[in-house]
Short mmCIF file of C-alpha atoms in Angstrom, two decimals:
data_model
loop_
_atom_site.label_atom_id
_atom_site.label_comp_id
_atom_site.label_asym_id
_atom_site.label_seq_id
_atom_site.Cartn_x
_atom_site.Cartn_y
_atom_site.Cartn_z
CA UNK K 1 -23.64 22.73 22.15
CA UNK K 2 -24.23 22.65 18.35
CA UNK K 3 -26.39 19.80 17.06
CA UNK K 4 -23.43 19.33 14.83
CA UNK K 5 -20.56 19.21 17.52
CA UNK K 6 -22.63 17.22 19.88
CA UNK K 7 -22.62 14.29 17.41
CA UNK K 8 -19.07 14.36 16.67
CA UNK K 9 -18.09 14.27 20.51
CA UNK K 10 -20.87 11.47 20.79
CA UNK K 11 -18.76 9.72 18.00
CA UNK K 12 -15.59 9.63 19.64
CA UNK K 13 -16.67 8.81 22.94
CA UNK K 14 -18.34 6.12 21.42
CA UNK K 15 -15.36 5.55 19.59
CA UNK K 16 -13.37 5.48 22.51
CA UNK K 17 -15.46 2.98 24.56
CA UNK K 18 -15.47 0.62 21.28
CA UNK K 19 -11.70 0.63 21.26
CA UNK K 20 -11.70 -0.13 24.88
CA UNK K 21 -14.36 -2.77 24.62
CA UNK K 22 -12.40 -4.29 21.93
CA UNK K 23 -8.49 -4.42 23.17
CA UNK K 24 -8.06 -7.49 24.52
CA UNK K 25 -5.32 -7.86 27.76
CA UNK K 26 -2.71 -10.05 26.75
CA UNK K 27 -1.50 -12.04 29.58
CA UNK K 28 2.25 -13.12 29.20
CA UNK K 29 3.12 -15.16 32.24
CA UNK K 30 3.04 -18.33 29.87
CA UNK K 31 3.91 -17.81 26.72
CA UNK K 32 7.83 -17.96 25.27
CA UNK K 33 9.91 -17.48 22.55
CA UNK K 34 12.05 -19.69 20.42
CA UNK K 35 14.92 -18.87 17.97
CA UNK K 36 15.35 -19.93 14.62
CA UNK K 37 18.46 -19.45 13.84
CA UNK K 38 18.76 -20.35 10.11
CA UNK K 39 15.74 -17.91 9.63
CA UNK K 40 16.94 -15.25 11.93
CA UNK K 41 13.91 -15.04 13.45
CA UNK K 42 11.81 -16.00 16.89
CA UNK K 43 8.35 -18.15 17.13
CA UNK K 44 6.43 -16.81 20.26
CA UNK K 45 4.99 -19.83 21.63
CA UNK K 46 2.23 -20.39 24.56
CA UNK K 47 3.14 -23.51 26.84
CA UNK K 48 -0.86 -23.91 28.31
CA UNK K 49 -1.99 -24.24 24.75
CA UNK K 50 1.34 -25.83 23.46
CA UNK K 51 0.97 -23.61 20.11
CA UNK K 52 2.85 -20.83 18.29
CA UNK K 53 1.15 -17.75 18.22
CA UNK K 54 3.34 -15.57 15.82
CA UNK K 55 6.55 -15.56 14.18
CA UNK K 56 8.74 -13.01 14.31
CA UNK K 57 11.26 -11.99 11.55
CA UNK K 58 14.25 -9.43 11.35
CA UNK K 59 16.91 -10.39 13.90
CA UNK K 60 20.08 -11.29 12.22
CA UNK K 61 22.63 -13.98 12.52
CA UNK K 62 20.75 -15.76 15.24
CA UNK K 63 23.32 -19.05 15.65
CA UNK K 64 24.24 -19.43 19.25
CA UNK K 65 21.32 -16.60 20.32
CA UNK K 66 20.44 -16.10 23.71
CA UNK K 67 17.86 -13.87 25.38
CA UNK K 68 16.40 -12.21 29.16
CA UNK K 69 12.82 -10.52 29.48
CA UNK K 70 11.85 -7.71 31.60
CA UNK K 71 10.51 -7.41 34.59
CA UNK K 72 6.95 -7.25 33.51
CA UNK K 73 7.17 -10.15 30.69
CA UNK K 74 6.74 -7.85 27.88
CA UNK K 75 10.27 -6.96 26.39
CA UNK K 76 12.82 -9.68 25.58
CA UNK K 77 16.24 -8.72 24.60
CA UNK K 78 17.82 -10.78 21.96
CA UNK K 79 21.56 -11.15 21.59
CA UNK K 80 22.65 -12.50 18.39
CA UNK K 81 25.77 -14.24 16.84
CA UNK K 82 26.25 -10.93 14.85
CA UNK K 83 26.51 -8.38 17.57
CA UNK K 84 22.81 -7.33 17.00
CA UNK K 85 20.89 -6.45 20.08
CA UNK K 86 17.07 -6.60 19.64
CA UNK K 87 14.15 -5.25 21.29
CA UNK K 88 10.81 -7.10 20.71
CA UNK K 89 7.80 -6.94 22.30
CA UNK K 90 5.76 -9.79 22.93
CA UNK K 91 2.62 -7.77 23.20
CA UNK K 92 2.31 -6.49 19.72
CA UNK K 93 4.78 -8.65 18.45
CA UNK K 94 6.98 -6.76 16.77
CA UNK K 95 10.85 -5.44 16.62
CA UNK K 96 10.65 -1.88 18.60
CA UNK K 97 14.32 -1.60 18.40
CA UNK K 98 17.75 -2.96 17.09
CA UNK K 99 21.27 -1.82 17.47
CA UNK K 100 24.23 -3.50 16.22
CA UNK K 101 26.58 -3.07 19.34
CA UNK K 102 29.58 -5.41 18.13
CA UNK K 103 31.36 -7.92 15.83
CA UNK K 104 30.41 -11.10 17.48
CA UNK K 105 28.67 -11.57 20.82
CA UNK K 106 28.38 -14.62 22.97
CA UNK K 107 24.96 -13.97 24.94
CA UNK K 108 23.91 -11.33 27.46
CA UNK K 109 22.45 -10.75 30.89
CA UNK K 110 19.96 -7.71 32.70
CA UNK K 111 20.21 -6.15 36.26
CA UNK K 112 18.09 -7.40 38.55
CA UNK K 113 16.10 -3.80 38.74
CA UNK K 114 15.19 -4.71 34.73
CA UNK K 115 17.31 -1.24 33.76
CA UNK K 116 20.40 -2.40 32.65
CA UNK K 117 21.04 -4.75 29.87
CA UNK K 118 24.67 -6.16 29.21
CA UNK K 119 26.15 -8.27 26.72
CA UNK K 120 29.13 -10.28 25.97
CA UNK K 121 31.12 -9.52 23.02
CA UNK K 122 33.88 -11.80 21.26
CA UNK K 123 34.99 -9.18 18.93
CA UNK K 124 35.75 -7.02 19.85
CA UNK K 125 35.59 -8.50 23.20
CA UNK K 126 34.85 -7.31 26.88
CA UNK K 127 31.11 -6.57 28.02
CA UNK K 128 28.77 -3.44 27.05
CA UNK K 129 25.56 -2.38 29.06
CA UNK K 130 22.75 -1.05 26.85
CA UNK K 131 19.61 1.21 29.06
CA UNK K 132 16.87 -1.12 28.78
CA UNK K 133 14.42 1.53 27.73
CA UNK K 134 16.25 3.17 24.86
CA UNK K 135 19.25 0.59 24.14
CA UNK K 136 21.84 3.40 24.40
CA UNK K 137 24.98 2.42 25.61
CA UNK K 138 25.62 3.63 29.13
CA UNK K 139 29.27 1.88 30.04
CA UNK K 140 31.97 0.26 27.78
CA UNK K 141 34.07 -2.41 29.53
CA UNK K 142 36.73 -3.57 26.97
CA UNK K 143 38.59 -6.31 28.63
CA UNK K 144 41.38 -7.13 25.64
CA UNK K 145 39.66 -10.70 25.36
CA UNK K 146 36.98 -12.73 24.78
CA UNK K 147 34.28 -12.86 27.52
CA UNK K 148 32.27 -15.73 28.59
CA UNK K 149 29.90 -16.73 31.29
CA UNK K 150 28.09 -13.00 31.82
CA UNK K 151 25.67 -13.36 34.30
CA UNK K 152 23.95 -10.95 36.78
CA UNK K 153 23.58 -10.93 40.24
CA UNK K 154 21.84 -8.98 42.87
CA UNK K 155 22.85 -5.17 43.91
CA UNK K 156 22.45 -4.49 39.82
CA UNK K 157 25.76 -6.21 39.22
CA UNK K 158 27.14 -8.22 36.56
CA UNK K 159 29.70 -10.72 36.38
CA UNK K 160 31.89 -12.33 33.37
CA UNK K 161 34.79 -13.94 32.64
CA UNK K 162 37.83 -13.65 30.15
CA UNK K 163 38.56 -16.46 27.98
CA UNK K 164 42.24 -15.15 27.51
CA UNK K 165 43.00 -13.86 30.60
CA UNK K 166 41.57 -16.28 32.85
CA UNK K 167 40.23 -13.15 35.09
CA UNK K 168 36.58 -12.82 36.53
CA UNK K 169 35.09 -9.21 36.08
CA UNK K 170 32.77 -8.04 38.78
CA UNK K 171 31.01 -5.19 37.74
CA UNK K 172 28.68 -2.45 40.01
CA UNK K 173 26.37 -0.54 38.29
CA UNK K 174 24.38 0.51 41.59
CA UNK K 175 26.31 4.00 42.05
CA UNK K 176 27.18 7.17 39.73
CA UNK K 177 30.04 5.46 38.46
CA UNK K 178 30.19 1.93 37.33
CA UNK K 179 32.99 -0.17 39.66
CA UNK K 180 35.22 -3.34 38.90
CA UNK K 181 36.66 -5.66 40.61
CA UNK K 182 39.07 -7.91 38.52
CA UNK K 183 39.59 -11.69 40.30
CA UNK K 184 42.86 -12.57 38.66
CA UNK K 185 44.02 -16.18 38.36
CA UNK K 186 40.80 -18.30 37.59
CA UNK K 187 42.47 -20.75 35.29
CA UNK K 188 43.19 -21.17 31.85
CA UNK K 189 40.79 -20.61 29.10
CA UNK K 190 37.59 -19.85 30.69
CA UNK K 191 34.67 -21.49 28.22
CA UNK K 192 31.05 -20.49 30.48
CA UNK K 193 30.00 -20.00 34.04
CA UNK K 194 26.77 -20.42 35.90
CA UNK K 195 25.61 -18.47 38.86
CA UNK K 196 23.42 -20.05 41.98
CA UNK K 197 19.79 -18.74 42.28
CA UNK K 198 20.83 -17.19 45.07
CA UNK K 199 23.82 -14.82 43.24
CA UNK K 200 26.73 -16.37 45.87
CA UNK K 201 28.60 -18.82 44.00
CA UNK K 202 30.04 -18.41 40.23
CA UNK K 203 31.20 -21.09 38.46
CA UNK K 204 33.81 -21.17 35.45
CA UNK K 205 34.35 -24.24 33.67
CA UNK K 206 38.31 -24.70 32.27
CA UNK K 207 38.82 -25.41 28.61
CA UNK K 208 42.61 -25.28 29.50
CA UNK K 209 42.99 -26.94 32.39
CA UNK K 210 41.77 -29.96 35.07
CA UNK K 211 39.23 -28.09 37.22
CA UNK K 212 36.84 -25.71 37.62
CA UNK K 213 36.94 -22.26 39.36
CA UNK K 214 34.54 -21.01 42.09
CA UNK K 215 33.84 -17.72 43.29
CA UNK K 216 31.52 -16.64 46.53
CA UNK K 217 30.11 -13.66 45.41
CA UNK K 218 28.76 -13.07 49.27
CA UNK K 219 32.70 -12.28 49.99
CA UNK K 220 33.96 -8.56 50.57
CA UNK K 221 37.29 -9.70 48.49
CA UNK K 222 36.33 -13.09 46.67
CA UNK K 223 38.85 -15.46 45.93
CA UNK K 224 39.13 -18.56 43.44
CA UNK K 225 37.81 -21.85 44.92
CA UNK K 226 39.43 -24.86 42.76
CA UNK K 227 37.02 -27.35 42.13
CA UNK K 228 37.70 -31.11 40.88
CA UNK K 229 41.59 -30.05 40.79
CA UNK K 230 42.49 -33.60 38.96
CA UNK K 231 39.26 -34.19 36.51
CA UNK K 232 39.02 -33.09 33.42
CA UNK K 233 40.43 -33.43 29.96
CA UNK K 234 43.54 -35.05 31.99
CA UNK K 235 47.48 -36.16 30.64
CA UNK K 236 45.54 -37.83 27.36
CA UNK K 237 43.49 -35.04 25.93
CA UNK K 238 40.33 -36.48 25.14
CA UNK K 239 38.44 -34.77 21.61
CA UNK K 240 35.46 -32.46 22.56
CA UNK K 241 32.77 -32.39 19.98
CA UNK K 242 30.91 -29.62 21.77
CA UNK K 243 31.51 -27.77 24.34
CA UNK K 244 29.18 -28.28 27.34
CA UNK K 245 26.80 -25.18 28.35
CA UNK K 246 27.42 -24.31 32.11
CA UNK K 247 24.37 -22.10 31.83
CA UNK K 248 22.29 -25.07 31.53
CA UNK K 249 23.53 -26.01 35.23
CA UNK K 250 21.96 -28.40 37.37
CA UNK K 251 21.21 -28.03 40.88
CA UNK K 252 19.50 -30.54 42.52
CA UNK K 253 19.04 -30.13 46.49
CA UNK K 254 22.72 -30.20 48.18
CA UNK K 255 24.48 -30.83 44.87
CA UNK K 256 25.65 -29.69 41.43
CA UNK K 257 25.25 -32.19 38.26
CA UNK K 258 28.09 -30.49 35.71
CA UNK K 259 28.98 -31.66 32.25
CA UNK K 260 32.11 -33.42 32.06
CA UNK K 261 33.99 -31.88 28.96
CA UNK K 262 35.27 -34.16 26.17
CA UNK K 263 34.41 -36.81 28.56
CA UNK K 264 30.94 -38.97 28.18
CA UNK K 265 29.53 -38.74 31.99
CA UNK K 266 27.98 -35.86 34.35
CA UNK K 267 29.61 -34.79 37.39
CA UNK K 268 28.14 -34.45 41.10
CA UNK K 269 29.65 -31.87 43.28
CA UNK K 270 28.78 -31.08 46.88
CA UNK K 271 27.31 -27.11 46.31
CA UNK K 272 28.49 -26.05 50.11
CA UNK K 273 31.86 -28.34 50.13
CA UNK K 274 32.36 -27.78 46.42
CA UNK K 275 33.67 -31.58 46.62
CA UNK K 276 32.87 -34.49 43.92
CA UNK K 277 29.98 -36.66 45.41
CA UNK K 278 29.60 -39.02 42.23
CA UNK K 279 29.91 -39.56 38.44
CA UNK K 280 26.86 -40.79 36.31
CA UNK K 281 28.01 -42.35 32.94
CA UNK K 282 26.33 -41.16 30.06
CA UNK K 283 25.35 -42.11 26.34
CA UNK K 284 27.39 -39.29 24.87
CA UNK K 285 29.53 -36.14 25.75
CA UNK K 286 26.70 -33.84 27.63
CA UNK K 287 25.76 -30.41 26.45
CA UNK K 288 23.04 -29.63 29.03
CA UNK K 289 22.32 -30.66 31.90
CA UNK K 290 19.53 -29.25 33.33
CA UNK K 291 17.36 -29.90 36.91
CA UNK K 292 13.63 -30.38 36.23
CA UNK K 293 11.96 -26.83 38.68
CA UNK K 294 11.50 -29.77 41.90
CA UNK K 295 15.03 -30.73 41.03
CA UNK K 296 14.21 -34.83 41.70
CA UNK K 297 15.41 -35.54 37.80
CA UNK K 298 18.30 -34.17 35.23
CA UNK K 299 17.60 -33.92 31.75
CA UNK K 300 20.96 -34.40 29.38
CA UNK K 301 21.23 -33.93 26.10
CA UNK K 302 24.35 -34.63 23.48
CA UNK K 303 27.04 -33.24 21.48
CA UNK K 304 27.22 -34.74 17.99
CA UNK K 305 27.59 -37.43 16.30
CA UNK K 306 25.13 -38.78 19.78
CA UNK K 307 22.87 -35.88 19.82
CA UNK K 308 19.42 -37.50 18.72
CA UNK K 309 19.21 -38.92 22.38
CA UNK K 310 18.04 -37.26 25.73
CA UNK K 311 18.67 -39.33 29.37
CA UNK K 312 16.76 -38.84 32.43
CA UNK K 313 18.44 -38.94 35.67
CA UNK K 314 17.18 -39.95 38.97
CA UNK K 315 18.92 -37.31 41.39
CA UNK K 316 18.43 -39.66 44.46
CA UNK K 317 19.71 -42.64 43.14
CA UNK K 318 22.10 -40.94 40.25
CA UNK K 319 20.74 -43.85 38.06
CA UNK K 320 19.28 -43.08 34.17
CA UNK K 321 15.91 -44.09 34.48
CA UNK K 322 14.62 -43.14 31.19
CA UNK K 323 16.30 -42.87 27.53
CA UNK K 324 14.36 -41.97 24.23
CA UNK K 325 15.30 -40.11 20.97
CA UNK K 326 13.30 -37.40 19.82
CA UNK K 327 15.34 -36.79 16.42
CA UNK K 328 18.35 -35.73 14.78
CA UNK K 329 20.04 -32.36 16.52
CA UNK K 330 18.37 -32.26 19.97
CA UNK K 331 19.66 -28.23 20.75
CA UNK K 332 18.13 -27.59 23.63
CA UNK K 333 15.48 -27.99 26.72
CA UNK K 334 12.87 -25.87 28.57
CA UNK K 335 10.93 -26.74 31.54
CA UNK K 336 7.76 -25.10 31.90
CA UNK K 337 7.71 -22.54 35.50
CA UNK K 338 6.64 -25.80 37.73
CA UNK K 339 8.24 -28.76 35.68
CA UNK K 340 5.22 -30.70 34.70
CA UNK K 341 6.57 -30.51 30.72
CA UNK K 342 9.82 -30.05 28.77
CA UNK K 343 9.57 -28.37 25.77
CA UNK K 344 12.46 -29.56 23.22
CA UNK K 345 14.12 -28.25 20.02
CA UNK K 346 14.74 -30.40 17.72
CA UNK K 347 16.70 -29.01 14.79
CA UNK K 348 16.97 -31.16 11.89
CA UNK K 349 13.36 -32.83 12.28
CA UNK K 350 11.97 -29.00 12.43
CA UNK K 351 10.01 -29.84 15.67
CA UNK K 352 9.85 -28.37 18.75
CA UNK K 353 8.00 -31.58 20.78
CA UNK K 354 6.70 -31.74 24.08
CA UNK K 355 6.66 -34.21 26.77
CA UNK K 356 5.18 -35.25 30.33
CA UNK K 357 8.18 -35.03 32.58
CA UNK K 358 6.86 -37.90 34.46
CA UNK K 359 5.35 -40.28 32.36
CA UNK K 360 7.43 -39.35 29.49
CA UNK K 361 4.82 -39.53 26.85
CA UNK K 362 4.81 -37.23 24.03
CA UNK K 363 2.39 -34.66 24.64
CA UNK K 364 2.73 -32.30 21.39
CA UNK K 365 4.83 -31.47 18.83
CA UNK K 366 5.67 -27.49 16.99
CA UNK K 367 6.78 -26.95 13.52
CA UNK K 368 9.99 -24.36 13.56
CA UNK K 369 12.59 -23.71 11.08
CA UNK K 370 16.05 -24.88 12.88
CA UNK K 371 14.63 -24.44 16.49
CA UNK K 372 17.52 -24.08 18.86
CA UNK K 373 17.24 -22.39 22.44
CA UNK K 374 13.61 -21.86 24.19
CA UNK K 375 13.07 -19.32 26.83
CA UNK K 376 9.37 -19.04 29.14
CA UNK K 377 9.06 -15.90 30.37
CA UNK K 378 9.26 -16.94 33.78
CA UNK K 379 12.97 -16.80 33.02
CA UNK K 380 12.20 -12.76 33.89
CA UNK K 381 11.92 -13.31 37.70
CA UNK K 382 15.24 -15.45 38.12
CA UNK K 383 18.45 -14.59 38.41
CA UNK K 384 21.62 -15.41 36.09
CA UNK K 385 18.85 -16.00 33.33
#
């Protein structure tokens, strides 16, 4: 070999072994992303160090935005008010792709394989499913209405509902040819849904209506399940400031905590018998309520003019055992994977802040423009999320 040659080969395998030396592994297991929805962009955020690590930028109309990860942590899928769909990778940190796939779009779900990634469209309504590598759309189910509640379940299915219709969509993407099964009759004016861990029972909460709807997904030929017949809005139709996120659900042990809708209180509802157990009132109309990971307390936050405030309940007793206020516009919580912290937007004070789930102290707090919904990656390895 040439004196000449020999040093240039040297070079790059030097080269090489310096850019090896130097890439550092970036582990993703605990790290997050938040939207900021006036900015149209995400912060990604690491809960052991309770810090933001980058922001993001380049998303669109991200008011009401929703997100799922991959399999592997890296990708997240953003669904935003504007019918963008967007690609990022947390790895690099940057937009990899972005298609605009509808009008307006409600939130968005992907198969339980990590190939397939659907989302709900309001306009012009019914649910698309995007490949997860490439974001080409792969099947087009136009419904004539607005769908809510799109979750997945195992067997790469997904499931949604029709806010005009009142019909539940079950949808099989496991063979050659996508197949649907329409569950007529779930009640009037469908507003969200929430899945079990487990993928058997589906849960529509009635705008229209007294009631929710259940479905058990484990049946050859499911059928709707009324639940709470006589509770809800009732003969005096009571204002609703919000409406209450079902995706936020509760499940503590044997039972389902539920926001009441336009009334101030959660509801507790046997999860085998589907049967009320108990009512806990509450300081305002809930939005969320959400199970801390061991499920032994329920976190509820407010719709406005009350949503400043968060309550803790006791699941065993049903009793609040802890009220603070962390600021004006409390959007959303996050537990981290094993429920040791919350993490909390707070929209108007700019904050996300960060608390001790059991002694409640303040632990940290985030600056973020208009922080609304957080999402851990850990969110990748559980299903309807």
């Amino acid at each position: 070999m040439k004196p000449v040659v020999r040093t240039l080969m040297c070079g790059l395998v030097a080269g090489l072994f310096l850019g090896t030396a130097q890439a550092e592994p970036t582990a993703t297991g605990d790290l997050g992303l938040v939207i900021e929805r006036a900015k149209g962009s995400v912060l990604l955020v690491d809960q052991s160090d309770r810090a933001m690590l980058a922001r993001i930028e380049g998303f669109g109309d991200l008011s009401h935005a929703s997100l799922v990860y991959s399999p592997d942590e890296r990708f997240a899928y953003v669904f935003g008010r504007d019918g963008g769909l967007t690609k990022v990778d947390i790895v690099t940190r940057q937009i990899v792709n972005r298609v605009m796939q509808a009008g307006n779009s409600i939130g968005g779900a992907i198969s339980d394989d990590g190939k397939l990634v659907a989302v709900s469209n309001y306009e012009p309504g019914g649910v698309r499913v995007f490949d997860a590598d490439t974001l080409e759309m792969v099947a087009d189910f136009p419904t004539g209405s607005k769908t809510v509640g799109l979750v997945d379940v195992p067997g790469r299915k997904f499931v949604f509902t029709n806010w005009d219709s009142g019909e539940t969509w079950i949808v099989d993407m496991s063979g050659a040819e996508p197949e649907v099964k329409v569950i007529p009759e779930m009640g009037k004016n469908p507003y969200d849904a929430l899945v079990t861990g487990n993928g058997r029972t589906y849960i529509t909460g009635l705008f229209g209506e007294d009631g929710l709807t259940a479905l058990d997904l484990w049946e050859d030929d499911p059928k709707p399940i009324r639940v709470l017949p006589g509770y809800g809005r009732g003969e005096e139709e009571m204002p609703v400031y919000k409406m209450p996120h079902l995706e936020g659900w509760a499940l503590t042990g044997r039972e389902f905590v539920l926001p009441a809708v336009g009334h101030e209180e959660v509801l507790w509802v046997d999860a085998d018998k589907l049967e009320e157990t108990g009512r806990t009132k509450t300081h305002g109309q809930p939005v969320f309520a959400m199970a801390r990971p061991d499920g032994r307390q329920v976190w509820v936050n407010f719709a406005h003019p009350k949503n400043d405030t968060i309550q803790v309940i006791d699941t065993v007793t049903k009793k609040i055992i802890h009220e603070f206020k962390p600021g004006p516009a409390v959007l959303h919580m996050e537990f981290t994977p094993r429920g040791h912290e919350v993490w909390i937007s707070v929209r108007d004070a700019g904050k996300i802040m960060i608390y001790d789930t059991h002694s409640f102290e303040k632990l940290a707090e985030i600056d973020a423009d208009s922080p609304s919904g957080i999402f851990f990656t850990a969110r990748a390895h559980q299903t309807g999320l």
